[in-house]
mmCIF file of N, CA and C in Angstrom:
data_model
loop_
_atom_site.group_PDB
_atom_site.id
_atom_site.type_symbol
_atom_site.label_atom_id
_atom_site.label_comp_id
_atom_site.label_asym_id
_atom_site.label_seq_id
_atom_site.Cartn_x
_atom_site.Cartn_y
_atom_site.Cartn_z
ATOM 1 N N UNK A 28 -1.603 -5.382 -14.797
ATOM 2 C CA UNK A 28 -0.406 -5.830 -14.147
ATOM 3 C C UNK A 28 -0.876 -5.823 -12.665
ATOM 4 N N UNK A 29 -0.319 -6.906 -11.956
ATOM 5 C CA UNK A 29 -0.429 -6.889 -10.506
ATOM 6 C C UNK A 29 0.930 -6.631 -9.927
ATOM 7 N N UNK A 30 0.852 -5.533 -9.058
ATOM 8 C CA UNK A 30 2.140 -4.966 -8.487
ATOM 9 C C UNK A 30 2.235 -5.643 -7.037
ATOM 10 N N UNK A 31 3.485 -5.728 -6.615
ATOM 11 C CA UNK A 31 3.822 -6.410 -5.368
ATOM 12 C C UNK A 31 4.928 -5.486 -4.716
ATOM 13 N N UNK A 32 4.663 -5.213 -3.370
ATOM 14 C CA UNK A 32 5.619 -4.546 -2.518
ATOM 15 C C UNK A 32 5.825 -5.235 -1.267
ATOM 16 N N UNK A 33 6.956 -5.232 -0.707
ATOM 17 C CA UNK A 33 7.176 -5.733 0.636
ATOM 18 C C UNK A 33 7.602 -4.478 1.553
ATOM 19 N N UNK A 34 6.696 -4.078 2.413
ATOM 20 C CA UNK A 34 6.855 -3.011 3.262
ATOM 21 C C UNK A 34 7.643 -3.521 4.526
ATOM 22 N N UNK A 35 8.737 -2.824 4.913
ATOM 23 C CA UNK A 35 9.385 -3.224 6.082
ATOM 24 C C UNK A 35 9.852 -1.940 6.946
ATOM 25 N N UNK A 36 10.164 -2.318 8.179
ATOM 26 C CA UNK A 36 10.518 -1.275 9.073
ATOM 27 C C UNK A 36 10.522 -1.766 10.582
ATOM 28 N N UNK A 37 11.053 -0.861 11.480
ATOM 29 C CA UNK A 37 11.000 -1.201 12.798
ATOM 30 C C UNK A 37 9.525 -1.288 13.321
ATOM 31 N N UNK A 38 9.288 -2.014 14.482
ATOM 32 C CA UNK A 38 7.997 -2.306 14.951
ATOM 33 C C UNK A 38 7.659 -0.988 15.742
ATOM 34 N N UNK A 39 7.196 -0.023 15.003
ATOM 35 C CA UNK A 39 6.801 1.290 15.650
ATOM 36 C C UNK A 39 5.492 1.750 14.976
ATOM 37 N N UNK A 40 4.978 2.911 15.371
ATOM 38 C CA UNK A 40 3.737 3.402 14.787
ATOM 39 C C UNK A 40 4.149 3.932 13.322
ATOM 40 N N UNK A 41 5.409 4.167 13.026
ATOM 41 C CA UNK A 41 5.792 4.609 11.738
ATOM 42 C C UNK A 41 5.511 3.497 10.663
ATOM 43 N N UNK A 42 5.795 2.260 11.161
ATOM 44 C CA UNK A 42 5.486 1.127 10.226
ATOM 45 C C UNK A 42 3.892 1.050 10.050
ATOM 46 N N UNK A 43 3.245 1.139 11.105
ATOM 47 C CA UNK A 43 1.856 0.993 10.916
ATOM 48 C C UNK A 43 1.277 2.105 9.932
ATOM 49 N N UNK A 44 1.793 3.337 10.060
ATOM 50 C CA UNK A 44 1.328 4.351 9.304
ATOM 51 C C UNK A 44 1.797 4.058 7.764
ATOM 52 N N UNK A 45 2.964 3.508 7.490
ATOM 53 C CA UNK A 45 3.297 3.086 6.179
ATOM 54 C C UNK A 45 2.336 2.028 5.555
ATOM 55 N N UNK A 46 2.001 1.144 6.296
ATOM 56 C CA UNK A 46 1.020 0.177 5.788
ATOM 57 C C UNK A 46 -0.336 0.843 5.632
ATOM 58 N N UNK A 47 -0.714 1.681 6.512
ATOM 59 C CA UNK A 47 -1.993 2.376 6.383
ATOM 60 C C UNK A 47 -2.063 3.281 5.182
ATOM 61 N N UNK A 48 -0.938 4.002 4.944
ATOM 62 C CA UNK A 48 -0.856 4.880 3.766
ATOM 63 C C UNK A 48 -1.121 4.021 2.512
ATOM 64 N N UNK A 49 -0.277 2.825 2.404
ATOM 65 C CA UNK A 49 -0.522 2.001 1.156
ATOM 66 C C UNK A 49 -1.912 1.599 0.974
ATOM 67 N N UNK A 50 -2.635 1.126 2.110
ATOM 68 C CA UNK A 50 -3.945 0.694 2.052
ATOM 69 C C UNK A 50 -4.847 1.831 1.460
ATOM 70 N N UNK A 51 -4.541 3.019 1.982
ATOM 71 C CA UNK A 51 -5.396 4.170 1.583
ATOM 72 C C UNK A 51 -5.229 4.491 0.187
ATOM 73 N N UNK A 52 -4.016 4.134 -0.504
ATOM 74 C CA UNK A 52 -3.786 4.253 -1.936
ATOM 75 C C UNK A 52 -4.151 3.111 -2.779
ATOM 76 N N UNK A 53 -4.948 2.157 -2.225
ATOM 77 C CA UNK A 53 -5.484 1.039 -3.080
ATOM 78 C C UNK A 53 -4.689 -0.276 -2.954
ATOM 79 N N UNK A 54 -3.634 -0.310 -2.253
ATOM 80 C CA UNK A 54 -2.908 -1.588 -2.086
ATOM 81 C C UNK A 54 -3.790 -2.436 -1.082
ATOM 82 N N UNK A 55 -3.609 -3.768 -1.267
ATOM 83 C CA UNK A 55 -4.251 -4.725 -0.349
ATOM 84 C C UNK A 55 -3.339 -5.633 0.287
ATOM 85 N N UNK A 56 -3.553 -6.029 1.494
ATOM 86 C CA UNK A 56 -2.629 -6.829 2.244
ATOM 87 C C UNK A 56 -2.593 -8.280 1.492
ATOM 88 N N UNK A 57 -1.332 -8.798 1.599
ATOM 89 C CA UNK A 57 -1.044 -10.010 0.931
ATOM 90 C C UNK A 57 -0.307 -10.894 1.800
ATOM 91 N N UNK A 58 -1.005 -12.016 2.517
ATOM 92 C CA UNK A 58 -0.417 -12.644 3.456
ATOM 93 C C UNK A 58 -0.374 -12.053 4.812
ATOM 94 N N UNK A 59 0.314 -12.861 5.833
ATOM 95 C CA UNK A 59 0.373 -12.430 7.082
ATOM 96 C C UNK A 59 1.597 -11.544 7.283
ATOM 97 N N UNK A 60 1.611 -10.709 8.245
ATOM 98 C CA UNK A 60 2.824 -9.915 8.540
ATOM 99 C C UNK A 60 3.920 -10.762 9.253
ATOM 100 N N UNK A 61 5.089 -10.460 9.131
ATOM 101 C CA UNK A 61 6.282 -11.113 9.669
ATOM 102 C C UNK A 61 7.003 -10.167 10.563
ATOM 103 N N UNK A 62 7.463 -10.916 11.744
ATOM 104 C CA UNK A 62 8.178 -10.100 12.816
ATOM 105 C C UNK A 62 9.525 -10.849 13.058
ATOM 106 N N UNK A 63 10.583 -10.166 13.190
ATOM 107 C CA UNK A 63 11.918 -10.676 13.648
ATOM 108 C C UNK A 63 12.706 -9.794 14.510
ATOM 109 N N UNK A 64 13.360 -10.438 15.466
ATOM 110 C CA UNK A 64 14.180 -9.654 16.340
ATOM 111 C C UNK A 64 15.489 -9.325 15.751
ATOM 112 N N UNK A 65 15.844 -8.093 15.587
ATOM 113 C CA UNK A 65 17.219 -7.661 15.088
ATOM 114 C C UNK A 65 18.171 -7.426 16.335
ATOM 115 N N UNK A 66 18.872 -8.554 16.711
ATOM 116 C CA UNK A 66 19.726 -8.576 17.905
ATOM 117 C C UNK A 66 20.868 -7.611 17.826
ATOM 118 N N UNK A 67 21.269 -7.416 16.615
ATOM 119 C CA UNK A 67 22.411 -6.326 16.456
ATOM 120 C C UNK A 67 21.912 -4.933 16.866
ATOM 121 N N UNK A 68 20.680 -4.537 16.708
ATOM 122 C CA UNK A 68 20.210 -3.311 17.070
ATOM 123 C C UNK A 68 19.215 -3.317 18.222
ATOM 124 N N UNK A 69 18.855 -4.491 18.684
ATOM 125 C CA UNK A 69 17.946 -4.672 19.742
ATOM 126 C C UNK A 69 16.549 -4.263 19.631
ATOM 127 N N UNK A 70 16.044 -4.364 18.271
ATOM 128 C CA UNK A 70 14.659 -3.936 17.952
ATOM 129 C C UNK A 70 13.985 -5.041 17.108
ATOM 130 N N UNK A 71 12.594 -5.042 17.272
ATOM 131 C CA UNK A 71 11.756 -5.866 16.434
ATOM 132 C C UNK A 71 11.640 -5.266 15.016
ATOM 133 N N UNK A 72 11.679 -6.031 14.011
ATOM 134 C CA UNK A 72 11.430 -5.515 12.642
ATOM 135 C C UNK A 72 10.190 -6.285 12.156
ATOM 136 N N UNK A 73 9.400 -5.465 11.241
ATOM 137 C CA UNK A 73 8.194 -5.953 10.704
ATOM 138 C C UNK A 73 8.252 -5.916 9.227
ATOM 139 N N UNK A 74 7.485 -6.799 8.646
ATOM 140 C CA UNK A 74 7.359 -6.824 7.223
ATOM 141 C C UNK A 74 5.836 -7.248 6.855
ATOM 142 N N UNK A 75 5.412 -6.548 5.852
ATOM 143 C CA UNK A 75 3.984 -6.733 5.322
ATOM 144 C C UNK A 75 4.034 -6.601 3.874
ATOM 145 N N UNK A 76 3.531 -7.738 3.162
ATOM 146 C CA UNK A 76 3.420 -7.666 1.710
ATOM 147 C C UNK A 76 2.118 -7.128 1.282
ATOM 148 N N UNK A 77 2.105 -6.312 0.249
ATOM 149 C CA UNK A 77 0.943 -5.739 -0.314
ATOM 150 C C UNK A 77 0.941 -5.851 -1.804
ATOM 151 N N UNK A 78 -0.263 -5.969 -2.381
ATOM 152 C CA UNK A 78 -0.486 -6.031 -3.826
ATOM 153 C C UNK A 78 -1.454 -5.047 -4.291
ATOM 154 N N UNK A 79 -1.379 -4.783 -5.623
ATOM 155 C CA UNK A 79 -2.405 -3.870 -6.195
ATOM 156 C C UNK A 79 -2.419 -4.044 -7.736
ATOM 157 N N UNK A 80 -3.603 -4.032 -8.297
ATOM 158 C CA UNK A 80 -3.843 -3.946 -9.689
ATOM 159 C C UNK A 80 -3.519 -2.717 -10.344
ATOM 160 N N UNK A 81 -2.765 -2.670 -11.254
ATOM 161 C CA UNK A 81 -2.321 -1.405 -11.878
ATOM 162 C C UNK A 81 -2.378 -1.517 -13.430
ATOM 163 N N UNK A 82 -2.719 -0.564 -14.171
ATOM 164 C CA UNK A 82 -2.807 -0.520 -15.549
ATOM 165 C C UNK A 82 -1.461 -0.696 -16.153
ATOM 166 N N UNK A 83 -1.423 -1.284 -17.501
ATOM 167 C CA UNK A 83 -0.249 -1.372 -18.178
ATOM 168 C C UNK A 83 0.491 -2.683 -17.948
ATOM 169 N N UNK A 84 1.665 -2.841 -18.569
ATOM 170 C CA UNK A 84 2.473 -4.072 -18.554
ATOM 171 C C UNK A 84 3.674 -3.781 -17.587
ATOM 172 N N UNK A 85 4.185 -4.747 -17.028
ATOM 173 C CA UNK A 85 5.268 -4.724 -16.144
ATOM 174 C C UNK A 85 6.389 -4.167 -16.756
ATOM 175 N N UNK A 86 7.092 -3.219 -16.108
ATOM 176 C CA UNK A 86 8.351 -2.645 -16.492
ATOM 177 C C UNK A 86 9.263 -2.533 -15.201
ATOM 178 N N UNK A 87 10.479 -3.007 -15.270
ATOM 179 C CA UNK A 87 11.295 -2.943 -14.059
ATOM 180 C C UNK A 87 11.724 -1.646 -13.609
ATOM 181 N N UNK A 88 11.362 -0.664 -14.407
ATOM 182 C CA UNK A 88 11.614 0.776 -14.044
ATOM 183 C C UNK A 88 10.500 1.449 -13.381
ATOM 184 N N UNK A 89 9.379 0.790 -13.185
ATOM 185 C CA UNK A 89 8.138 1.289 -12.548
ATOM 186 C C UNK A 89 8.563 1.593 -11.017
ATOM 187 N N UNK A 90 8.163 2.776 -10.581
ATOM 188 C CA UNK A 90 8.335 3.009 -9.112
ATOM 189 C C UNK A 90 7.086 2.633 -8.479
ATOM 190 N N UNK A 91 7.039 1.530 -7.755
ATOM 191 C CA UNK A 91 5.970 0.910 -7.286
ATOM 192 C C UNK A 91 5.314 1.714 -6.238
ATOM 193 N N UNK A 92 6.044 2.525 -5.455
ATOM 194 C CA UNK A 92 5.446 3.413 -4.451
ATOM 195 C C UNK A 92 4.622 4.549 -5.028
ATOM 196 N N UNK A 93 4.736 4.756 -6.402
ATOM 197 C CA UNK A 93 3.875 5.845 -6.959
ATOM 198 C C UNK A 93 2.673 5.273 -7.571
ATOM 199 N N UNK A 94 2.397 4.035 -7.573
ATOM 200 C CA UNK A 94 1.216 3.367 -8.219
ATOM 201 C C UNK A 94 -0.003 3.722 -7.459
#
């Protein structure tokens, strides 16, 4: 199975740590990061897709963060 996650968060070091943690657990970057300004809260938001090969068949109950 190929798993997919979209990591999101404010444009802070915490977001970078979230992506770095996923990479350290075997996830790979998928595509370019995205940035958008959240005018309601006055902050930049980030998104980065990641993918990972995982054993087994797809199950919608799978907790992707634990792969």
